[in-house]
PDB file of N, CA and C and ligand atoms in Angstrom:
ATOM      1  N   MET A   1       7.284 -11.120   6.751  1.00 74.00           N
ATOM      2  CA  MET A   1       6.492 -11.412   5.560  1.00 74.00           C
ATOM      3  C   MET A   1       7.054 -10.621   4.370  1.00 74.00           C
ATOM      4  N   ASP A   2       7.296 -11.312   3.256  1.00 89.00           N
ATOM      5  CA  ASP A   2       7.750 -10.599   2.067  1.00 89.00           C
ATOM      6  C   ASP A   2       6.557 -10.363   1.136  1.00 89.00           C
ATOM      7  N   PHE A   3       6.802  -9.705   0.022  1.00 92.00           N
ATOM      8  CA  PHE A   3       5.692  -9.386  -0.883  1.00 92.00           C
ATOM      9  C   PHE A   3       5.045 -10.641  -1.461  1.00 92.00           C
ATOM     10  N   ARG A   4       5.859 -11.684  -1.734  1.00 93.00           N
ATOM     11  CA  ARG A   4       5.276 -12.912  -2.307  1.00 93.00           C
ATOM     12  C   ARG A   4       4.295 -13.557  -1.328  1.00 93.00           C
ATOM     13  N   GLU A   5       4.658 -13.574  -0.059  1.00 95.00           N
ATOM     14  CA  GLU A   5       3.779 -14.141   0.958  1.00 95.00           C
ATOM     15  C   GLU A   5       2.516 -13.285   1.105  1.00 95.00           C
ATOM     16  N   LEU A   6       2.702 -11.968   1.132  1.00 96.00           N
ATOM     17  CA  LEU A   6       1.552 -11.062   1.211  1.00 96.00           C
ATOM     18  C   LEU A   6       0.640 -11.255   0.002  1.00 96.00           C
ATOM     19  N   GLU A   7       1.224 -11.364  -1.192  1.00 97.00           N
ATOM     20  CA  GLU A   7       0.441 -11.587  -2.410  1.00 97.00           C
ATOM     21  C   GLU A   7      -0.379 -12.870  -2.293  1.00 97.00           C
ATOM     22  N   ARG A   8       0.242 -13.942  -1.822  1.00 97.00           N
ATOM     23  CA  ARG A   8      -0.460 -15.212  -1.683  1.00 97.00           C
ATOM     24  C   ARG A   8      -1.670 -15.052  -0.747  1.00 97.00           C
ATOM     25  N   ILE A   9      -1.460 -14.347   0.357  1.00 97.00           N
ATOM     26  CA  ILE A   9      -2.526 -14.185   1.356  1.00 97.00           C
ATOM     27  C   ILE A   9      -3.681 -13.347   0.807  1.00 97.00           C
ATOM     28  N   VAL A  10      -3.367 -12.214   0.167  1.00 97.00           N
ATOM     29  CA  VAL A  10      -4.456 -11.328  -0.290  1.00 97.00           C
ATOM     30  C   VAL A  10      -5.179 -11.911  -1.506  1.00 97.00           C
ATOM     31  N   VAL A  11      -4.457 -12.624  -2.377  1.00 97.00           N
ATOM     32  CA  VAL A  11      -5.115 -13.254  -3.521  1.00 97.00           C
ATOM     33  C   VAL A  11      -6.026 -14.391  -3.037  1.00 97.00           C
ATOM     34  N   GLU A  12      -5.566 -15.152  -2.059  1.00 98.00           N
ATOM     35  CA  GLU A  12      -6.392 -16.227  -1.490  1.00 98.00           C
ATOM     36  C   GLU A  12      -7.655 -15.640  -0.846  1.00 98.00           C
ATOM     37  N   PHE A  13      -7.497 -14.553  -0.093  1.00 98.00           N
ATOM     38  CA  PHE A  13      -8.639 -13.868   0.532  1.00 98.00           C
ATOM     39  C   PHE A  13      -9.618 -13.401  -0.544  1.00 98.00           C
ATOM     40  N   ARG A  14      -9.092 -12.766  -1.588  1.00 97.00           N
ATOM     41  CA  ARG A  14      -9.904 -12.223  -2.679  1.00 97.00           C
ATOM     42  C   ARG A  14     -10.639 -13.341  -3.431  1.00 97.00           C
ATOM     43  N   ASP A  15      -9.895 -14.381  -3.805  1.00 97.00           N
ATOM     44  CA  ASP A  15     -10.482 -15.444  -4.625  1.00 97.00           C
ATOM     45  C   ASP A  15     -11.532 -16.251  -3.857  1.00 97.00           C
ATOM     46  N   ALA A  16     -11.341 -16.381  -2.540  1.00 98.00           N
ATOM     47  CA  ALA A  16     -12.321 -17.109  -1.727  1.00 98.00           C
ATOM     48  C   ALA A  16     -13.665 -16.386  -1.717  1.00 98.00           C
ATOM     49  N   ARG A  17     -13.641 -15.084  -2.008  1.00 98.00           N
ATOM     50  CA  ARG A  17     -14.868 -14.278  -2.011  1.00 98.00           C
ATOM     51  C   ARG A  17     -15.360 -13.959  -3.427  1.00 98.00           C
ATOM     52  N   SER A  18     -14.714 -14.564  -4.412  1.00 97.00           N
ATOM     53  CA  SER A  18     -15.085 -14.359  -5.833  1.00 97.00           C
ATOM     54  C   SER A  18     -15.064 -12.892  -6.230  1.00 97.00           C
ATOM     55  N   TRP A  19     -14.061 -12.164  -5.758  1.00 97.00           N
ATOM     56  CA  TRP A  19     -13.954 -10.734  -6.086  1.00 97.00           C
ATOM     57  C   TRP A  19     -13.033 -10.472  -7.278  1.00 97.00           C
ATOM     58  N   LYS A  20     -12.425 -11.528  -7.825  1.00 96.00           N
ATOM     59  CA  LYS A  20     -11.457 -11.322  -8.911  1.00 96.00           C
ATOM     60  C   LYS A  20     -12.073 -10.556 -10.085  1.00 96.00           C
ATOM     61  N   LYS A  21     -13.375 -10.820 -10.351  1.00 97.00           N
ATOM     62  CA  LYS A  21     -14.021 -10.170 -11.501  1.00 97.00           C
ATOM     63  C   LYS A  21     -14.020  -8.636 -11.374  1.00 97.00           C
ATOM     64  N   TYR A  22     -13.936  -8.136 -10.161  1.00 97.00           N
ATOM     65  CA  TYR A  22     -13.909  -6.674  -9.956  1.00 97.00           C
ATOM     66  C   TYR A  22     -12.486  -6.114 -10.008  1.00 97.00           C
ATOM     67  N   HIS A  23     -11.503  -6.999  -9.927  1.00 97.00           N
ATOM     68  CA  HIS A  23     -10.124  -6.550  -9.752  1.00 97.00           C
ATOM     69  C   HIS A  23      -9.390  -6.382 -11.077  1.00 97.00           C
ATOM     70  N   THR A  24      -9.926  -5.503 -11.910  1.00 98.00           N
ATOM     71  CA  THR A  24      -9.215  -5.138 -13.136  1.00 98.00           C
ATOM     72  C   THR A  24      -8.084  -4.183 -12.745  1.00 98.00           C
ATOM     73  N   PRO A  25      -7.068  -4.059 -13.602  1.00 98.00           N
ATOM     74  CA  PRO A  25      -5.969  -3.143 -13.258  1.00 98.00           C
ATOM     75  C   PRO A  25      -6.454  -1.722 -12.951  1.00 98.00           C
ATOM     76  N   LYS A  26      -7.371  -1.209 -13.758  1.00 98.00           N
ATOM     77  CA  LYS A  26      -7.859   0.155 -13.529  1.00 98.00           C
ATOM     78  C   LYS A  26      -8.599   0.256 -12.189  1.00 98.00           C
ATOM     79  N   ASN A  27      -9.469  -0.715 -11.900  1.00 98.00           N
ATOM     80  CA  ASN A  27     -10.204  -0.678 -10.631  1.00 98.00           C
ATOM     81  C   ASN A  27      -9.265  -0.759  -9.433  1.00 98.00           C
ATOM     82  N   LEU A  28      -8.237  -1.571  -9.552  1.00 98.00           N
ATOM     83  CA  LEU A  28      -7.290  -1.704  -8.429  1.00 98.00           C
ATOM     84  C   LEU A  28      -6.476  -0.426  -8.247  1.00 98.00           C
ATOM     85  N   ALA A  29      -6.075   0.187  -9.351  1.00 98.00           N
ATOM     86  CA  ALA A  29      -5.321   1.451  -9.250  1.00 98.00           C
ATOM     87  C   ALA A  29      -6.196   2.532  -8.615  1.00 98.00           C
ATOM     88  N   ILE A  30      -7.450   2.618  -9.052  1.00 98.00           N
ATOM     89  CA  ILE A  30      -8.378   3.600  -8.473  1.00 98.00           C
ATOM     90  C   ILE A  30      -8.584   3.306  -6.988  1.00 98.00           C
ATOM     91  N   SER A  31      -8.759   2.044  -6.646  1.00 98.00           N
ATOM     92  CA  SER A  31      -8.994   1.671  -5.251  1.00 98.00           C
ATOM     93  C   SER A  31      -7.797   2.049  -4.371  1.00 98.00           C
ATOM     94  N   ALA A  32      -6.584   1.894  -4.894  1.00 98.00           N
ATOM     95  CA  ALA A  32      -5.394   2.284  -4.128  1.00 98.00           C
ATOM     96  C   ALA A  32      -5.422   3.785  -3.846  1.00 98.00           C
ATOM     97  N   VAL A  33      -5.830   4.567  -4.840  1.00 98.00           N
ATOM     98  CA  VAL A  33      -5.900   6.018  -4.657  1.00 98.00           C
ATOM     99  C   VAL A  33      -7.017   6.391  -3.675  1.00 98.00           C
ATOM    100  N   VAL A  34      -8.149   5.705  -3.763  1.00 98.00           N
ATOM    101  CA  VAL A  34      -9.256   5.951  -2.816  1.00 98.00           C
ATOM    102  C   VAL A  34      -8.767   5.696  -1.388  1.00 98.00           C
ATOM    103  N   GLU A  35      -8.054   4.590  -1.203  1.00 98.00           N
ATOM    104  CA  GLU A  35      -7.547   4.282   0.142  1.00 98.00           C
ATOM    105  C   GLU A  35      -6.502   5.302   0.581  1.00 98.00           C
ATOM    106  N   LEU A  36      -5.704   5.803  -0.365  1.00 98.00           N
ATOM    107  CA  LEU A  36      -4.755   6.863  -0.030  1.00 98.00           C
ATOM    108  C   LEU A  36      -5.506   8.117   0.421  1.00 98.00           C
ATOM    109  N   GLY A  37      -6.650   8.384  -0.210  1.00 98.00           N
ATOM    110  CA  GLY A  37      -7.494   9.501   0.213  1.00 98.00           C
ATOM    111  C   GLY A  37      -7.991   9.306   1.642  1.00 98.00           C
ATOM    112  N   GLU A  38      -8.352   8.065   1.968  1.00 98.00           N
ATOM    113  CA  GLU A  38      -8.800   7.776   3.337  1.00 98.00           C
ATOM    114  C   GLU A  38      -7.651   8.003   4.331  1.00 98.00           C
ATOM    115  N   LEU A  39      -6.436   7.675   3.909  1.00 98.00           N
ATOM    116  CA  LEU A  39      -5.278   7.964   4.761  1.00 98.00           C
ATOM    117  C   LEU A  39      -5.112   9.475   4.941  1.00 98.00           C
ATOM    118  N   PHE A  40      -5.247  10.214   3.840  1.00 97.00           N
ATOM    119  CA  PHE A  40      -5.078  11.671   3.904  1.00 97.00           C
ATOM    120  C   PHE A  40      -6.124  12.327   4.804  1.00 97.00           C
ATOM    121  N   GLU A  41      -7.310  11.726   4.892  1.00 98.00           N
ATOM    122  CA  GLU A  41      -8.338  12.305   5.763  1.00 98.00           C
ATOM    123  C   GLU A  41      -7.833  12.462   7.194  1.00 98.00           C
ATOM    124  N   HIS A  42      -7.003  11.518   7.617  1.00 98.00           N
ATOM    125  CA  HIS A  42      -6.480  11.584   8.982  1.00 98.00           C
ATOM    126  C   HIS A  42      -5.498  12.744   9.169  1.00 98.00           C
ATOM    127  N   PHE A  43      -4.925  13.219   8.051  1.00 97.00           N
ATOM    128  CA  PHE A  43      -3.884  14.245   8.122  1.00 97.00           C
ATOM    129  C   PHE A  43      -4.399  15.633   7.723  1.00 97.00           C
ATOM    130  N   GLN A  44      -5.599  15.656   7.119  1.00 98.00           N
ATOM    131  CA  GLN A  44      -6.105  16.913   6.580  1.00 98.00           C
ATOM    132  C   GLN A  44      -6.171  17.988   7.671  1.00 98.00           C
ATOM    133  N   TRP A  45      -5.622  19.135   7.369  1.00 98.00           N
ATOM    134  CA  TRP A  45      -5.630  20.330   8.214  1.00 98.00           C
ATOM    135  C   TRP A  45      -4.654  20.257   9.392  1.00 98.00           C
ATOM    136  N   LEU A  46      -3.958  19.158   9.550  1.00 98.00           N
ATOM    137  CA  LEU A  46      -3.018  19.029  10.666  1.00 98.00           C
ATOM    138  C   LEU A  46      -1.601  19.325  10.202  1.00 98.00           C
ATOM    139  N   SER A  47      -0.811  19.883  11.108  1.00 98.00           N
ATOM    140  CA  SER A  47       0.616  20.052  10.832  1.00 98.00           C
ATOM    141  C   SER A  47       1.316  18.703  11.038  1.00 98.00           C
ATOM    142  N   ASP A  48       2.554  18.610  10.592  1.00 98.00           N
ATOM    143  CA  ASP A  48       3.307  17.371  10.826  1.00 98.00           C
ATOM    144  C   ASP A  48       3.409  17.088  12.324  1.00 98.00           C
ATOM    145  N   GLU A  49       3.620  18.135  13.099  1.00 98.00           N
ATOM    146  CA  GLU A  49       3.723  17.966  14.550  1.00 98.00           C
ATOM    147  C   GLU A  49       2.413  17.435  15.134  1.00 98.00           C
ATOM    148  N   GLU A  50       1.288  17.949  14.638  1.00 98.00           N
ATOM    149  CA  GLU A  50      -0.022  17.494  15.132  1.00 98.00           C
ATOM    150  C   GLU A  50      -0.290  16.035  14.724  1.00 98.00           C
ATOM    151  N   ILE A  51       0.154  15.665  13.537  1.00 98.00           N
ATOM    152  CA  ILE A  51      -0.018  14.265  13.095  1.00 98.00           C
ATOM    153  C   ILE A  51       0.778  13.334  14.002  1.00 98.00           C
ATOM    154  N   LEU A  52       2.028  13.715  14.260  1.00 98.00           N
ATOM    155  CA  LEU A  52       2.866  12.869  15.125  1.00 98.00           C
ATOM    156  C   LEU A  52       2.279  12.773  16.532  1.00 98.00           C
ATOM    157  N   GLU A  53       1.669  13.856  16.999  1.00 98.00           N
ATOM    158  CA  GLU A  53       1.020  13.839  18.307  1.00 98.00           C
ATOM    159  C   GLU A  53      -0.229  12.948  18.265  1.00 98.00           C
ATOM    160  N   ALA A  54      -1.005  13.058  17.174  1.00 98.00           N
ATOM    161  CA  ALA A  54      -2.262  12.300  17.063  1.00 98.00           C
ATOM    162  C   ALA A  54      -2.014  10.792  17.094  1.00 98.00           C
ATOM    163  N   VAL A  55      -0.941  10.343  16.431  1.00 98.00           N
ATOM    164  CA  VAL A  55      -0.716   8.888  16.352  1.00 98.00           C
ATOM    165  C   VAL A  55      -0.109   8.324  17.638  1.00 98.00           C
ATOM    166  N   LYS A  56       0.089   9.185  18.640  1.00 98.00           N
ATOM    167  CA  LYS A  56       0.448   8.656  19.962  1.00 98.00           C
ATOM    168  C   LYS A  56      -0.762   7.970  20.609  1.00 98.00           C
ATOM    169  N   ASN A  57      -1.963   8.343  20.115  1.00 98.00           N
ATOM    170  CA  ASN A  57      -3.185   7.675  20.542  1.00 98.00           C
ATOM    171  C   ASN A  57      -3.249   6.314  19.824  1.00 98.00           C
ATOM    172  N   PRO A  58      -3.258   5.197  20.571  1.00 98.00           N
ATOM    173  CA  PRO A  58      -3.221   3.876  19.920  1.00 98.00           C
ATOM    174  C   PRO A  58      -4.353   3.632  18.930  1.00 98.00           C
ATOM    175  N   GLN A  59      -5.559   4.117  19.248  1.00 98.00           N
ATOM    176  CA  GLN A  59      -6.686   3.914  18.324  1.00 98.00           C
ATOM    177  C   GLN A  59      -6.461   4.676  17.026  1.00 98.00           C
ATOM    178  N   LYS A  60      -5.987   5.918  17.152  1.00 98.00           N
ATOM    179  CA  LYS A  60      -5.714   6.722  15.954  1.00 98.00           C
ATOM    180  C   LYS A  60      -4.603   6.085  15.123  1.00 98.00           C
ATOM    181  N   LYS A  61      -3.579   5.620  15.816  1.00 98.00           N
ATOM    182  CA  LYS A  61      -2.463   4.982  15.113  1.00 98.00           C
ATOM    183  C   LYS A  61      -2.945   3.758  14.347  1.00 98.00           C
ATOM    184  N   GLU A  62      -3.846   2.972  14.954  1.00 98.00           N
ATOM    185  CA  GLU A  62      -4.369   1.788  14.268  1.00 98.00           C
ATOM    186  C   GLU A  62      -5.213   2.180  13.062  1.00 98.00           C
ATOM    187  N   GLU A  63      -5.995   3.259  13.192  1.00 98.00           N
ATOM    188  CA  GLU A  63      -6.797   3.720  12.053  1.00 98.00           C
ATOM    189  C   GLU A  63      -5.900   4.124  10.887  1.00 98.00           C
ATOM    190  N   VAL A  64      -4.822   4.830  11.190  1.00 98.00           N
ATOM    191  CA  VAL A  64      -3.869   5.245  10.149  1.00 98.00           C
ATOM    192  C   VAL A  64      -3.184   4.009   9.552  1.00 98.00           C
ATOM    193  N   ALA A  65      -2.789   3.088  10.414  1.00 98.00           N
ATOM    194  CA  ALA A  65      -2.136   1.854   9.947  1.00 98.00           C
ATOM    195  C   ALA A  65      -3.069   1.060   9.035  1.00 98.00           C
ATOM    196  N   ASP A  66      -4.365   1.030   9.382  1.00 98.00           N
ATOM    197  CA  ASP A  66      -5.337   0.317   8.542  1.00 98.00           C
ATOM    198  C   ASP A  66      -5.375   0.894   7.133  1.00 98.00           C
ATOM    199  N   GLU A  67      -5.330   2.226   7.038  1.00 98.00           N
ATOM    200  CA  GLU A  67      -5.387   2.847   5.701  1.00 98.00           C
ATOM    201  C   GLU A  67      -4.101   2.587   4.924  1.00 98.00           C
ATOM    202  N   ILE A  68      -2.963   2.635   5.602  1.00 98.00           N
ATOM    203  CA  ILE A  68      -1.694   2.297   4.925  1.00 98.00           C
ATOM    204  C   ILE A  68      -1.760   0.856   4.422  1.00 98.00           C
ATOM    205  N   ALA A  69      -2.291  -0.038   5.245  1.00 98.00           N
ATOM    206  CA  ALA A  69      -2.420  -1.443   4.840  1.00 98.00           C
ATOM    207  C   ALA A  69      -3.356  -1.583   3.647  1.00 98.00           C
ATOM    208  N   ASP A  70      -4.463  -0.845   3.646  1.00 98.00           N
ATOM    209  CA  ASP A  70      -5.392  -0.903   2.508  1.00 98.00           C
ATOM    210  C   ASP A  70      -4.687  -0.510   1.209  1.00 98.00           C
ATOM    211  N   VAL A  71      -3.901   0.564   1.266  1.00 98.00           N
ATOM    212  CA  VAL A  71      -3.162   1.007   0.067  1.00 98.00           C
ATOM    213  C   VAL A  71      -2.219  -0.097  -0.400  1.00 98.00           C
ATOM    214  N   ILE A  72      -1.475  -0.662   0.536  1.00 98.00           N
ATOM    215  CA  ILE A  72      -0.501  -1.709   0.172  1.00 98.00           C
ATOM    216  C   ILE A  72      -1.215  -2.931  -0.407  1.00 98.00           C
ATOM    217  N   ILE A  73      -2.325  -3.321   0.203  1.00 98.00           N
ATOM    218  CA  ILE A  73      -3.056  -4.499  -0.293  1.00 98.00           C
ATOM    219  C   ILE A  73      -3.515  -4.293  -1.736  1.00 98.00           C
ATOM    220  N   TYR A  74      -4.066  -3.109  -2.027  1.00 98.00           N
ATOM    221  CA  TYR A  74      -4.509  -2.867  -3.407  1.00 98.00           C
ATOM    222  C   TYR A  74      -3.331  -2.827  -4.372  1.00 98.00           C
ATOM    223  N   LEU A  75      -2.203  -2.275  -3.952  1.00 98.00           N
ATOM    224  CA  LEU A  75      -1.039  -2.248  -4.840  1.00 98.00           C
ATOM    225  C   LEU A  75      -0.469  -3.647  -5.055  1.00 98.00           C
ATOM    226  N   VAL A  76      -0.514  -4.475  -4.034  1.00 98.00           N
ATOM    227  CA  VAL A  76      -0.068  -5.868  -4.188  1.00 98.00           C
ATOM    228  C   VAL A  76      -0.988  -6.601  -5.170  1.00 98.00           C
ATOM    229  N   LEU A  77      -2.296  -6.371  -5.052  1.00 98.00           N
ATOM    230  CA  LEU A  77      -3.237  -6.999  -5.990  1.00 98.00           C
ATOM    231  C   LEU A  77      -3.030  -6.473  -7.412  1.00 98.00           C
ATOM    232  N   LEU A  78      -2.757  -5.181  -7.545  1.00 98.00           N
ATOM    233  CA  LEU A  78      -2.491  -4.602  -8.870  1.00 98.00           C
ATOM    234  C   LEU A  78      -1.242  -5.245  -9.480  1.00 98.00           C
ATOM    235  N   ALA A  79      -0.191  -5.341  -8.704  1.00 98.00           N
ATOM    236  CA  ALA A  79       1.042  -5.973  -9.195  1.00 98.00           C
ATOM    237  C   ALA A  79       0.763  -7.423  -9.592  1.00 98.00           C
ATOM    238  N   HIS A  80      -0.040  -8.114  -8.801  1.00 98.00           N
ATOM    239  CA  HIS A  80      -0.395  -9.513  -9.118  1.00 98.00           C
ATOM    240  C   HIS A  80      -1.086  -9.591 -10.475  1.00 98.00           C
ATOM    241  N   GLU A  81      -2.065  -8.722 -10.691  1.00 98.00           N
ATOM    242  CA  GLU A  81      -2.816  -8.758 -11.953  1.00 98.00           C
ATOM    243  C   GLU A  81      -1.938  -8.405 -13.143  1.00 98.00           C
ATOM    244  N   LEU A  82      -0.894  -7.595 -12.930  1.00 98.00           N
ATOM    245  CA  LEU A  82       0.000  -7.175 -14.014  1.00 98.00           C
ATOM    246  C   LEU A  82       1.204  -8.106 -14.165  1.00 98.00           C
ATOM    247  N   GLY A  83       1.283  -9.120 -13.309  1.00 98.00           N
ATOM    248  CA  GLY A  83       2.411 -10.053 -13.394  1.00 98.00           C
ATOM    249  C   GLY A  83       3.724  -9.442 -12.956  1.00 98.00           C
ATOM    250  N   ILE A  84       3.658  -8.492 -12.037  1.00 97.00           N
ATOM    251  CA  ILE A  84       4.864  -7.831 -11.523  1.00 97.00           C
ATOM    252  C   ILE A  84       5.261  -8.473 -10.202  1.00 97.00           C
ATOM    253  N   ASP A  85       6.518  -8.903 -10.128  1.00 96.00           N
ATOM    254  CA  ASP A  85       7.066  -9.464  -8.893  1.00 96.00           C
ATOM    255  C   ASP A  85       7.574  -8.294  -8.046  1.00 96.00           C
ATOM    256  N   LEU A  86       6.874  -8.007  -6.959  1.00 95.00           N
ATOM    257  CA  LEU A  86       7.208  -6.820  -6.171  1.00 95.00           C
ATOM    258  C   LEU A  86       8.543  -6.953  -5.444  1.00 95.00           C
ATOM    259  N   ASP A  87       8.914  -8.158  -5.038  1.00 94.00           N
ATOM    260  CA  ASP A  87      10.228  -8.311  -4.408  1.00 94.00           C
ATOM    261  C   ASP A  87      11.320  -7.903  -5.395  1.00 94.00           C
ATOM    262  N   GLU A  88      11.189  -8.348  -6.627  1.00 95.00           N
ATOM    263  CA  GLU A  88      12.167  -7.972  -7.660  1.00 95.00           C
ATOM    264  C   GLU A  88      12.066  -6.488  -7.985  1.00 95.00           C
ATOM    265  N   ALA A  89      10.836  -5.999  -8.161  1.00 96.00           N
ATOM    266  CA  ALA A  89      10.635  -4.611  -8.589  1.00 96.00           C
ATOM    267  C   ALA A  89      11.173  -3.619  -7.555  1.00 96.00           C
ATOM    268  N   VAL A  90      10.892  -3.874  -6.283  1.00 95.00           N
ATOM    269  CA  VAL A  90      11.338  -2.947  -5.242  1.00 95.00           C
ATOM    270  C   VAL A  90      12.862  -2.996  -5.109  1.00 95.00           C
ATOM    271  N   GLY A  91      13.423  -4.206  -5.145  1.00 95.00           N
ATOM    272  CA  GLY A  91      14.881  -4.329  -5.074  1.00 95.00           C
ATOM    273  C   GLY A  91      15.558  -3.624  -6.237  1.00 95.00           C
ATOM    274  N   ARG A  92      15.012  -3.827  -7.440  1.00 97.00           N
ATOM    275  CA  ARG A  92      15.576  -3.186  -8.634  1.00 97.00           C
ATOM    276  C   ARG A  92      15.482  -1.664  -8.527  1.00 97.00           C
ATOM    277  N   LYS A  93      14.344  -1.163  -8.033  1.00 97.00           N
ATOM    278  CA  LYS A  93      14.155   0.292  -7.943  1.00 97.00           C
ATOM    279  C   LYS A  93      15.095   0.905  -6.900  1.00 97.00           C
ATOM    280  N   ILE A  94      15.302   0.202  -5.801  1.00 97.00           N
ATOM    281  CA  ILE A  94      16.251   0.706  -4.796  1.00 97.00           C
ATOM    282  C   ILE A  94      17.650   0.797  -5.398  1.00 97.00           C
ATOM    283  N   ARG A  95      18.041  -0.224  -6.181  1.00 97.00           N
ATOM    284  CA  ARG A  95      19.358  -0.175  -6.832  1.00 97.00           C
ATOM    285  C   ARG A  95      19.434   0.990  -7.820  1.00 97.00           C
ATOM    286  N   LYS A  96      18.362   1.241  -8.559  1.00 98.00           N
ATOM    287  CA  LYS A  96      18.333   2.397  -9.474  1.00 98.00           C
ATOM    288  C   LYS A  96      18.482   3.700  -8.691  1.00 98.00           C
ATOM    289  N   ASN A  97      17.772   3.795  -7.555  1.00 98.00           N
ATOM    290  CA  ASN A  97      17.852   5.013  -6.736  1.00 98.00           C
ATOM    291  C   ASN A  97      19.261   5.204  -6.187  1.00 98.00           C
ATOM    292  N   GLU A  98      19.909   4.100  -5.784  1.00 96.00           N
ATOM    293  CA  GLU A  98      21.278   4.189  -5.273  1.00 96.00           C
ATOM    294  C   GLU A  98      22.221   4.691  -6.367  1.00 96.00           C
ATOM    295  N   ALA A  99      21.986   4.243  -7.610  1.00 96.00           N
ATOM    296  CA  ALA A  99      22.838   4.689  -8.718  1.00 96.00           C
ATOM    297  C   ALA A  99      22.557   6.138  -9.084  1.00 96.00           C
ATOM    298  N   LYS A 100      21.268   6.524  -8.996  1.00 97.00           N
ATOM    299  CA  LYS A 100      20.872   7.890  -9.369  1.00 97.00           C
ATOM    300  C   LYS A 100      21.280   8.908  -8.321  1.00 97.00           C
ATOM    301  N   TYR A 101      21.250   8.480  -7.052  1.00 97.00           N
ATOM    302  CA  TYR A 101      21.564   9.393  -5.937  1.00 97.00           C
ATOM    303  C   TYR A 101      22.692   8.799  -5.098  1.00 97.00           C
ATOM    304  N   PRO A 102      23.908   8.820  -5.657  1.00 94.00           N
ATOM    305  CA  PRO A 102      25.032   8.227  -4.908  1.00 94.00           C
ATOM    306  C   PRO A 102      25.351   9.029  -3.660  1.00 94.00           C
ATOM    307  N   LEU A 103      25.903   8.338  -2.681  1.00 93.00           N
ATOM    308  CA  LEU A 103      26.341   9.034  -1.466  1.00 93.00           C
ATOM    309  C   LEU A 103      27.493   9.973  -1.807  1.00 93.00           C
ATOM    310  N   PRO A 104      27.594  11.085  -1.095  1.00 89.00           N
ATOM    311  CA  PRO A 104      28.725  11.991  -1.354  1.00 89.00           C
ATOM    312  C   PRO A 104      30.037  11.214  -1.191  1.00 89.00           C
ATOM    313  N   GLY A 105      30.944  11.412  -2.136  1.00 81.00           N
ATOM    314  CA  GLY A 105      32.227  10.734  -2.072  1.00 81.00           C
ATOM    315  C   GLY A 105      32.277   9.441  -2.863  1.00 81.00           C
ATOM    316  N   ASP A 106      31.101   8.968  -3.340  1.00 73.00           N
ATOM    317  CA  ASP A 106      31.086   7.737  -4.149  1.00 73.00           C
ATOM    318  C   ASP A 106      31.466   8.036  -5.600  1.00 73.00           C
TER     319      ASP A 106
HETATM  320 MG1   MG B   1      -9.670   2.086   4.021  1.00 71.24          MG
END
């Protein structure tokens, strides 16, 4: 699934429930941060080693995956509302990063 397909799915889900009126750019940006906070709750007070151990539990891993998905869904909706093509934006940003941080010897 690429970003365009994901965008189509989440916008269809949203519009079928008449939630577009709530999806202003500011509300979507805030919602993405709220969901990121929910992701951080799973990591709070744990070391990296403890986090990696915790996600060996399938239920815990799914809970963490759900929060990552929530963040991505809100960012896809935000990009949709702003008219940003995420496939283009991510590809362009990766190329910028490659130019900014060339491999040694390049
Ligand atoms: Mg959530």
